[in-house]
Amino acid sequence: GQSEKMYETHIYRRDATPELFGATFNFSRKEKKLSYTLPTNLISPYPMDIAFIQLFASSSAAAEYDFNKLMVPFRCVSADIVNKKPYVLRRGGIGEAIRASMTFPLAFKPIMIDSVLMFDGGFYNNFPWDIMVKDFNPDYIIGAKCSTNPTEPDTDDLLAQLENMMMVETDYNIPPEKGILIDGDYTNVGLLDFEMLDAMVQKGYELAMKSMPEILQRVRERRSAKELSEKRLAFRLKTPQVIFDNINIIPDTLKKGKKEFIINTLTNHKKEPVSFEMLKRGYNRVVASGYVNTFYPTARMNKDSLFDMTIRLSERQPFRISIGGNISSSSLNQGYI
């Protein structure tokens, strides 16, 4: 959840504090009511959210926001926790689909797609080979199993408790006549062990190579590296440069001065279209200002082949209480509020 060094701003930098937990609140004299906002995520989503624009906005536009028109057709499953069912994403922004599908409660802030609050699709279907069969009817399925059904949690493991409350049993059994399951032991890898990414990729490669004789025997069709490169290049030639023409903020309830501040910060006060690089710097400045709570961007290409950015925004409450301190085995215990 840390921002990239080159995009950090020093204008709003705050001194380090012993804070372990914080909450924001406001008091309305008119209504004589105290409203408060507790954090819904442990990891800051802002760097990830703008990175998804950088990685996928251009490809989504090239595919006309239809996952069937990507170089490799794609499906993504998220969880609609209101109606308690999986939600299959077949259209829209690729980054939004992936972001929805990886939103584990408390770790990441959820997002809205089609007016539905989205969470990790693994809660209701952690291995959607049935959706692949329904949508694509493939001759052969290669499945990779990187997890297990929830194990019994203990009293100290909050994430495991959430998994058991929300996840349903998943069918990992691909019928032998339909395909193969590449199954590995990942019990030593936790949900947030991102530093183990390279080791996981290498392990996946090794497991795939062990299964390669069977795969080659069942899959008769072949494509050369040259054919794939040409197909990939043809798709990349369709991807437009990401330049932003308009910025929209929803819901449209901000006071005029705050809205102007955000848009001017994002665009560096420019009236003409701005590059992604410039907008990313402005995005990080707005986040660093501390004025926003939710600040989720999406991008869509308009009829002029430029991009419109829509930002779902909620303001941060004006007051904040922080609790922290230091607990040690010596007499130097401290509290902080």
Tab-separated table of C-alpha atoms in Angstrom, residues 17-24 320-326 334-337:
chain	number	residue	atom	x	y	z
A	17	THR	CA	3.436	8.929	15.091
A	18	PRO	CA	3.068	5.806	17.286
A	19	GLU	CA	-0.434	5.225	15.885
A	20	LEU	CA	-1.589	1.594	15.757
A	21	PHE	CA	-5.262	2.273	15.064
A	22	GLY	CA	-7.216	5.327	13.982
A	23	ALA	CA	-10.777	6.394	13.230
A	24	THR	CA	-12.287	9.592	11.830
A	320	ARG	CA	-9.408	11.896	13.725
A	321	ILE	CA	-8.580	9.954	16.862
A	322	SER	CA	-5.445	7.817	16.925
A	323	ILE	CA	-4.482	5.175	19.462
A	324	GLY	CA	-1.074	3.578	19.806
A	325	GLY	CA	1.952	3.247	22.004
A	326	ASN	CA	4.717	0.875	22.962
A	334	GLN	CA	3.957	4.102	26.694
A	335	GLY	CA	0.449	4.961	25.583
A	336	TYR	CA	-0.542	7.339	22.799
A	337	ILE	CA	-3.842	8.971	21.958
